[in-house]
Short mmCIF file of N, CA and C in Angstrom, two decimals:
data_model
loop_
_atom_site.label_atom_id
_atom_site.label_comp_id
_atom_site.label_asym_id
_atom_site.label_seq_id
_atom_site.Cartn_x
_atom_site.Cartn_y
_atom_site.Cartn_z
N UNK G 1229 140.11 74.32 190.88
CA UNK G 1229 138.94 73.57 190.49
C UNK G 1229 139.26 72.08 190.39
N UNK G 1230 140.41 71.72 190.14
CA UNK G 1230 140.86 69.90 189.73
C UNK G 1230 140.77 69.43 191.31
N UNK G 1231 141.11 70.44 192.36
CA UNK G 1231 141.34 69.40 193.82
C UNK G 1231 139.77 69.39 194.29
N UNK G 1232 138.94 70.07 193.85
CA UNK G 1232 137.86 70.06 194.20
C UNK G 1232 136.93 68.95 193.66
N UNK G 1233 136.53 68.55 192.46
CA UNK G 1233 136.62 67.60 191.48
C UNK G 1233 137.80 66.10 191.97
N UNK G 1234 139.05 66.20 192.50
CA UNK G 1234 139.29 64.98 192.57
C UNK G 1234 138.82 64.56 194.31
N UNK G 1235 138.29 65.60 194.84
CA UNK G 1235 138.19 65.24 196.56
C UNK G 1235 136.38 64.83 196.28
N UNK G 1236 135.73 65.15 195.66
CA UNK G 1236 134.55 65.09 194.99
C UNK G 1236 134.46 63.47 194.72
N UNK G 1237 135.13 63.13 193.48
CA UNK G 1237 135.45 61.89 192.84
C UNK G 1237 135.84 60.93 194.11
N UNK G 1238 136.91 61.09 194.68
CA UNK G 1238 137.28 60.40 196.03
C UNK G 1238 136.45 59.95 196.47
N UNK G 1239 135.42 61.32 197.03
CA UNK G 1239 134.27 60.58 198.01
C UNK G 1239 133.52 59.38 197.31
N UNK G 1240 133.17 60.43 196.00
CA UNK G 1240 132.23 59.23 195.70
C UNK G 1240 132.51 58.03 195.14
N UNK G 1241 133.93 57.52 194.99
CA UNK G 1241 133.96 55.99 195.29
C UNK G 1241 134.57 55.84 196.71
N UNK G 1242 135.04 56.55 197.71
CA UNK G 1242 134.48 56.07 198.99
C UNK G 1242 132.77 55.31 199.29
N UNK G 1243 132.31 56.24 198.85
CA UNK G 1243 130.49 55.45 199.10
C UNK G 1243 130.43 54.62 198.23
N UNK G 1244 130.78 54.16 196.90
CA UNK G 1244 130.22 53.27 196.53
C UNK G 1244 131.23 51.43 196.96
N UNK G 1245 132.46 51.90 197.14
CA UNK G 1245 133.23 51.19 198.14
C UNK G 1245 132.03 50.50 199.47
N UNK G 1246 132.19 51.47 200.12
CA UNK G 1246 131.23 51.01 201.18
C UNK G 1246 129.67 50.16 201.21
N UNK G 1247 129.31 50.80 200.09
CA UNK G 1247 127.89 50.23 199.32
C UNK G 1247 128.32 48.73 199.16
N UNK G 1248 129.12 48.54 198.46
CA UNK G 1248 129.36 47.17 198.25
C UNK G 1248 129.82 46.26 199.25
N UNK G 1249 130.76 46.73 200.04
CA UNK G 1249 131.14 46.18 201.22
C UNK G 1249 130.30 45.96 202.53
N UNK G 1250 129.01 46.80 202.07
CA UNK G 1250 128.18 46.35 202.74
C UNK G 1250 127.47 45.40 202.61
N UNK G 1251 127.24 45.22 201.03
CA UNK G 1251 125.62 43.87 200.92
C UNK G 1251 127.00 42.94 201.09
N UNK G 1252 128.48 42.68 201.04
CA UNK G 1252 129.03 41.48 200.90
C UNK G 1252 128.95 41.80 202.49
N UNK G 1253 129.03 42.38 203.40
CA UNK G 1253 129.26 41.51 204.71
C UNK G 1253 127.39 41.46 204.97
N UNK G 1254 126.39 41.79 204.41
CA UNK G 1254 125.24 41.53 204.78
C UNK G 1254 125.01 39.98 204.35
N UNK G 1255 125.28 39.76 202.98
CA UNK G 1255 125.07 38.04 202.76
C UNK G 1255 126.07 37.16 203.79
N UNK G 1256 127.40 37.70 204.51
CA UNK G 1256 128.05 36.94 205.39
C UNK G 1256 126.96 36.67 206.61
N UNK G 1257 126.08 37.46 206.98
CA UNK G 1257 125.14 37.04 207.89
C UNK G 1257 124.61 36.16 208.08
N UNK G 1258 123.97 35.37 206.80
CA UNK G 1258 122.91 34.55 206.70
C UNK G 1258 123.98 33.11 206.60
N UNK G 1259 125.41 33.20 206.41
CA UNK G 1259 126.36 32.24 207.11
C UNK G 1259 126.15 31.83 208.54
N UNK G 1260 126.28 30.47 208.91
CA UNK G 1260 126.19 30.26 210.07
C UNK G 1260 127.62 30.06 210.22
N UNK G 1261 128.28 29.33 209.66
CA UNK G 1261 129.92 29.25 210.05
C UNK G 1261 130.28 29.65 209.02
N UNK G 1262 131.53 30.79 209.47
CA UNK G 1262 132.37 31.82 208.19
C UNK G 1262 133.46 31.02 208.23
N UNK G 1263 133.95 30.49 207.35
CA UNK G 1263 135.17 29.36 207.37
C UNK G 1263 136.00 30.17 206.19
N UNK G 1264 137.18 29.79 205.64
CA UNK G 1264 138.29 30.31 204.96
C UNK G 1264 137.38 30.48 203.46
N UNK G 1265 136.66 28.96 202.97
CA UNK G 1265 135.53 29.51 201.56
C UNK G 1265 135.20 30.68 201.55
N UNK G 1266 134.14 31.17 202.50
CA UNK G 1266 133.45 31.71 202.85
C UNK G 1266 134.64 33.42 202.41
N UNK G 1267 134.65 33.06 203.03
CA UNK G 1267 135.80 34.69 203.07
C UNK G 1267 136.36 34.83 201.92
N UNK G 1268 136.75 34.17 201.32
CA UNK G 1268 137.57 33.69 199.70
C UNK G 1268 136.74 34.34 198.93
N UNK G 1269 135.39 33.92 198.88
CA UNK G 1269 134.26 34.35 197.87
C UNK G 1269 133.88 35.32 198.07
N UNK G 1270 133.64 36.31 199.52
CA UNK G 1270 133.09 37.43 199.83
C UNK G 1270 134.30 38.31 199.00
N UNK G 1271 135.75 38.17 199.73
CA UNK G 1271 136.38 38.84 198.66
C UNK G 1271 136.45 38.91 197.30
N UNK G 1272 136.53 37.84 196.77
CA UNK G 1272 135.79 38.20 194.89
C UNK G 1272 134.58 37.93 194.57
N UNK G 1273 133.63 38.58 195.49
CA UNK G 1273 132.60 39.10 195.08
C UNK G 1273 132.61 40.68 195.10
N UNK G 1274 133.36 41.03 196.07
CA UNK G 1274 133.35 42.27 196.53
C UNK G 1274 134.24 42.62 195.19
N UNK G 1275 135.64 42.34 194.51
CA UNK G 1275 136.31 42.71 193.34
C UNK G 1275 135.23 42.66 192.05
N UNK G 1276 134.46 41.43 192.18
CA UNK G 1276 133.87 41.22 190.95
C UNK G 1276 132.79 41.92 190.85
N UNK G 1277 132.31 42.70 191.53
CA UNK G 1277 130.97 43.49 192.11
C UNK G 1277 131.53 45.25 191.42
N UNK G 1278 132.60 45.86 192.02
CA UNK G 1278 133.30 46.73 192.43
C UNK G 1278 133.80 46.96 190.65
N UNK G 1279 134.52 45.75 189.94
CA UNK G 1279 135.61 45.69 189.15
C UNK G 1279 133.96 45.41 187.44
N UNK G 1280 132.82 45.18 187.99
CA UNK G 1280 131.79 44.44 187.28
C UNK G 1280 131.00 45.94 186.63
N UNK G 1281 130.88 46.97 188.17
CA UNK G 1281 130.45 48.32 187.54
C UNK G 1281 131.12 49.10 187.07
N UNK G 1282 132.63 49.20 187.41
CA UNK G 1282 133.33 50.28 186.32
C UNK G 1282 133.71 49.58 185.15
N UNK G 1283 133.48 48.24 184.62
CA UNK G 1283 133.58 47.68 183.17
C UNK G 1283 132.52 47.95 182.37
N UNK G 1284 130.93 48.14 183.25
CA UNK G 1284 129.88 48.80 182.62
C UNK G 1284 129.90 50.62 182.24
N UNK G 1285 130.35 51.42 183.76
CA UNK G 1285 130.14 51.93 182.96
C UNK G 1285 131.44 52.30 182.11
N UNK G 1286 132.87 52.20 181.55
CA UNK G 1286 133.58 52.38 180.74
C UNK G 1286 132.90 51.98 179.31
N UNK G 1287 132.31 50.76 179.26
CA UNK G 1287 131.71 50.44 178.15
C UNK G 1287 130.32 51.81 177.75
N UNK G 1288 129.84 51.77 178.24
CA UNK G 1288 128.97 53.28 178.14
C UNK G 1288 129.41 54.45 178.17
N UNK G 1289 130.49 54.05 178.70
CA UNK G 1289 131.68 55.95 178.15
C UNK G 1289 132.15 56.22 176.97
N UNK G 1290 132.78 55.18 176.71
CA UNK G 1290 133.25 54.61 175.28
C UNK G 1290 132.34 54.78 173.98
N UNK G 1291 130.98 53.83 174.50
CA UNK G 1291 130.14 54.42 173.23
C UNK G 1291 129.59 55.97 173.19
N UNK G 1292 129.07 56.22 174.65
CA UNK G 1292 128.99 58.03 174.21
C UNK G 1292 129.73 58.83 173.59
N UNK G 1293 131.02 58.78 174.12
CA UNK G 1293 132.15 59.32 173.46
C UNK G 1293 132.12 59.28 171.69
N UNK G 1294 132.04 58.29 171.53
CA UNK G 1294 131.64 57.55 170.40
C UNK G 1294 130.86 58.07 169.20
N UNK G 1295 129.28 58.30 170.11
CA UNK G 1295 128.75 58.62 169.47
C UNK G 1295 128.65 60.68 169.50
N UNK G 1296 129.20 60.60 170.55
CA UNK G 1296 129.44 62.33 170.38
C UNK G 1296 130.62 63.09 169.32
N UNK G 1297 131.01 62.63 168.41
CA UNK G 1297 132.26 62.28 167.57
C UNK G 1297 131.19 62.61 166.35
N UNK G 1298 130.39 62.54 166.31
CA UNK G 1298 129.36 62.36 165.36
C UNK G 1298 128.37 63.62 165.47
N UNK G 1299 128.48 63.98 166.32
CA UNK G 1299 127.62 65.55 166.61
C UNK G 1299 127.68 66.80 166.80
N UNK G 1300 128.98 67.06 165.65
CA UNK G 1300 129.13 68.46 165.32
C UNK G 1300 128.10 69.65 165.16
N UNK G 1301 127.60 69.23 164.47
CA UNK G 1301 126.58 70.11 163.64
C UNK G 1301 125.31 70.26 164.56
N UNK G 1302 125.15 69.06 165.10
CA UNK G 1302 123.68 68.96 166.33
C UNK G 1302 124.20 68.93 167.44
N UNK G 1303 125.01 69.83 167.90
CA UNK G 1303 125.21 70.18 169.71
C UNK G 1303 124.33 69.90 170.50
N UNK G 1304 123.40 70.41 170.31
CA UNK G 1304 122.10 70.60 170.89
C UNK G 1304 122.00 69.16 171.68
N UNK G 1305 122.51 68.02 171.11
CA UNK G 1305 121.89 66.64 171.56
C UNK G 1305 122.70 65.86 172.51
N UNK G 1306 124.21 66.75 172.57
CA UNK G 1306 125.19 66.27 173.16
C UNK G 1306 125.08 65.61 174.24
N UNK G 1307 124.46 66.65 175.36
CA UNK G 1307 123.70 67.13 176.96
C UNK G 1307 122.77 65.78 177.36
N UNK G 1308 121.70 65.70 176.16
CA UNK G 1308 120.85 64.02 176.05
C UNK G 1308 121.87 62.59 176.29
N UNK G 1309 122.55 62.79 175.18
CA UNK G 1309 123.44 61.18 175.15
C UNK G 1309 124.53 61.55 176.30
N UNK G 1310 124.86 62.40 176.75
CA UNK G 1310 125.65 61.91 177.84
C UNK G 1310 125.00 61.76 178.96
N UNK G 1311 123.84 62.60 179.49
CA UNK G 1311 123.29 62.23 181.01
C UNK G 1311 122.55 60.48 180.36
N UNK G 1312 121.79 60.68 179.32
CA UNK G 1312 121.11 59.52 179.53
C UNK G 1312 121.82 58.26 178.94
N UNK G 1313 123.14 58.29 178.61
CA UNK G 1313 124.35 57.20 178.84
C UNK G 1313 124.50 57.21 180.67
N UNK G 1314 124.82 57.77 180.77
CA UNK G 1314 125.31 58.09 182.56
C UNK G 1314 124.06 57.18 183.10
N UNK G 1315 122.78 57.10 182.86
CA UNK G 1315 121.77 56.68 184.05
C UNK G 1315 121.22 55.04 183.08
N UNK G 1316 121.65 55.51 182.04
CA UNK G 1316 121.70 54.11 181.60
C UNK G 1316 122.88 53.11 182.64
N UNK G 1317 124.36 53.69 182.31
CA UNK G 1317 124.91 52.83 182.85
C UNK G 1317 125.07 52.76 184.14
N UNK G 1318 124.02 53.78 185.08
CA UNK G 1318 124.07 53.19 186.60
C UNK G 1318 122.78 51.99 186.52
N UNK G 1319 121.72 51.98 185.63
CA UNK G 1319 120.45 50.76 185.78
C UNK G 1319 121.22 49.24 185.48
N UNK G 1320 122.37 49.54 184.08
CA UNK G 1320 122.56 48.37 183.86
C UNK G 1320 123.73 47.87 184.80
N UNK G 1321 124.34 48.54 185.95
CA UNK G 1321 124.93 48.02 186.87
C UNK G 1321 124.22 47.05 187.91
N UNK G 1322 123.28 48.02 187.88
CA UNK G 1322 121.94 47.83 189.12
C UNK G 1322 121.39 46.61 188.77
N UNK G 1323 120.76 46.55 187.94
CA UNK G 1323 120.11 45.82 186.84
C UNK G 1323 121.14 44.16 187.01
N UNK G 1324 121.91 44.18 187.57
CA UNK G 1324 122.85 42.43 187.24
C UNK G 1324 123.78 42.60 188.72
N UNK G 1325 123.20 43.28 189.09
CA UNK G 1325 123.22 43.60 191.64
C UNK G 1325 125.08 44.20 191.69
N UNK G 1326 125.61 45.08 190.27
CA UNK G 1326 126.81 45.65 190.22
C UNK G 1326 127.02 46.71 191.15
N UNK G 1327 128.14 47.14 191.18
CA UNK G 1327 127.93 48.89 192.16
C UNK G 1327 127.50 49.64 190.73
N UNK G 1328 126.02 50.82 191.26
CA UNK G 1328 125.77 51.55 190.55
C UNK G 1328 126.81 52.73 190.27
N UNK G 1329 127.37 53.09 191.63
CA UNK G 1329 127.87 54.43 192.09
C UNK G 1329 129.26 54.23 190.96
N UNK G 1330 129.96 52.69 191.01
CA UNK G 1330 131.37 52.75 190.79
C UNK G 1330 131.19 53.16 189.04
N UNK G 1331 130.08 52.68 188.63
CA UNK G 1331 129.55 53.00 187.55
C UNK G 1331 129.91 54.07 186.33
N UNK G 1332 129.40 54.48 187.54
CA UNK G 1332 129.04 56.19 186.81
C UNK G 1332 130.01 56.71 186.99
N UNK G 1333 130.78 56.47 188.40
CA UNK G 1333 132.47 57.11 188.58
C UNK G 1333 133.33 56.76 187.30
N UNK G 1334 133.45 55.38 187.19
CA UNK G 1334 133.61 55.32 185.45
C UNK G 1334 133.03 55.57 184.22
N UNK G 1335 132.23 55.44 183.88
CA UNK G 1335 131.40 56.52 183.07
C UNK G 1335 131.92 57.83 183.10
N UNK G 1336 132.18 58.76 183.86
CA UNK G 1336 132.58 59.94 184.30
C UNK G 1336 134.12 60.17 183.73
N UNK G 1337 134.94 59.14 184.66
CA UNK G 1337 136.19 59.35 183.90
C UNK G 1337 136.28 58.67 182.49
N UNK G 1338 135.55 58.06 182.27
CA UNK G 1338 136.08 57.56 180.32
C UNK G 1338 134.89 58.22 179.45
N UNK G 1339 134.38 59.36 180.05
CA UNK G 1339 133.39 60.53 178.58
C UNK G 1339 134.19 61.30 179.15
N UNK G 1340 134.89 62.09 180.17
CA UNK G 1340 136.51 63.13 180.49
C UNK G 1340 137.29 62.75 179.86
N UNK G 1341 137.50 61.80 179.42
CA UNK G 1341 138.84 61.59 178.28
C UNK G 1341 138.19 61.67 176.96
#
């Protein structure tokens, strides 16, 4: 079950990899001359983009976690605060033009720990 789950995980920051690497070579378009700047910034945009959604969602793993620490007695509510942490922190990726996907891949691994 773990190689299945980490070939799973793989993919899906393969796509969100690509997601991003796409709108940064889509704004290289509207460049008329790609000069050494140019390339400089696409690359840390692409880190700061990439490195911008798994700081969101860790921060939303962290507090679920957090607040699931607190919900012994009411199980029942567990299932709530973690999906709707999870889609919280793919909007507030979305929400400031972050990767949604890398997001939630973090989110994912920091409510697994």
């Amino acid at each position: 079950m773990g190689l299945y789950f980490l070939v799973f995980g793989e993919s899906l920051f393969n796509d969100g990899v690509t997601v991003v690497l796409y709108n940064t070579m889509n704004a290289l378009l509207s460049v008329e001359n790609v000069g050494i700047l140019e390339t400089v910034m696409a690359v840390l945009s692409f880190f700061f983009v990439a490195f911008g959604g798994a700081v969101i969602g860790a921060v939303n793993g962290i507090f679920a976690s957090y607040i699931t620490t607190f919900t012994k007695n009411v199980q029942v509510i567990e299932p709530l605060i973690i999906f709707s942490n999870a889609y919280l922190a793919f909007l507030c990726a979305e929400l400031v033009h972050w990767s949604g996907i890398i997001s939630i891949i973090a989110y994912g691994i920091t409510i697994k720990r």
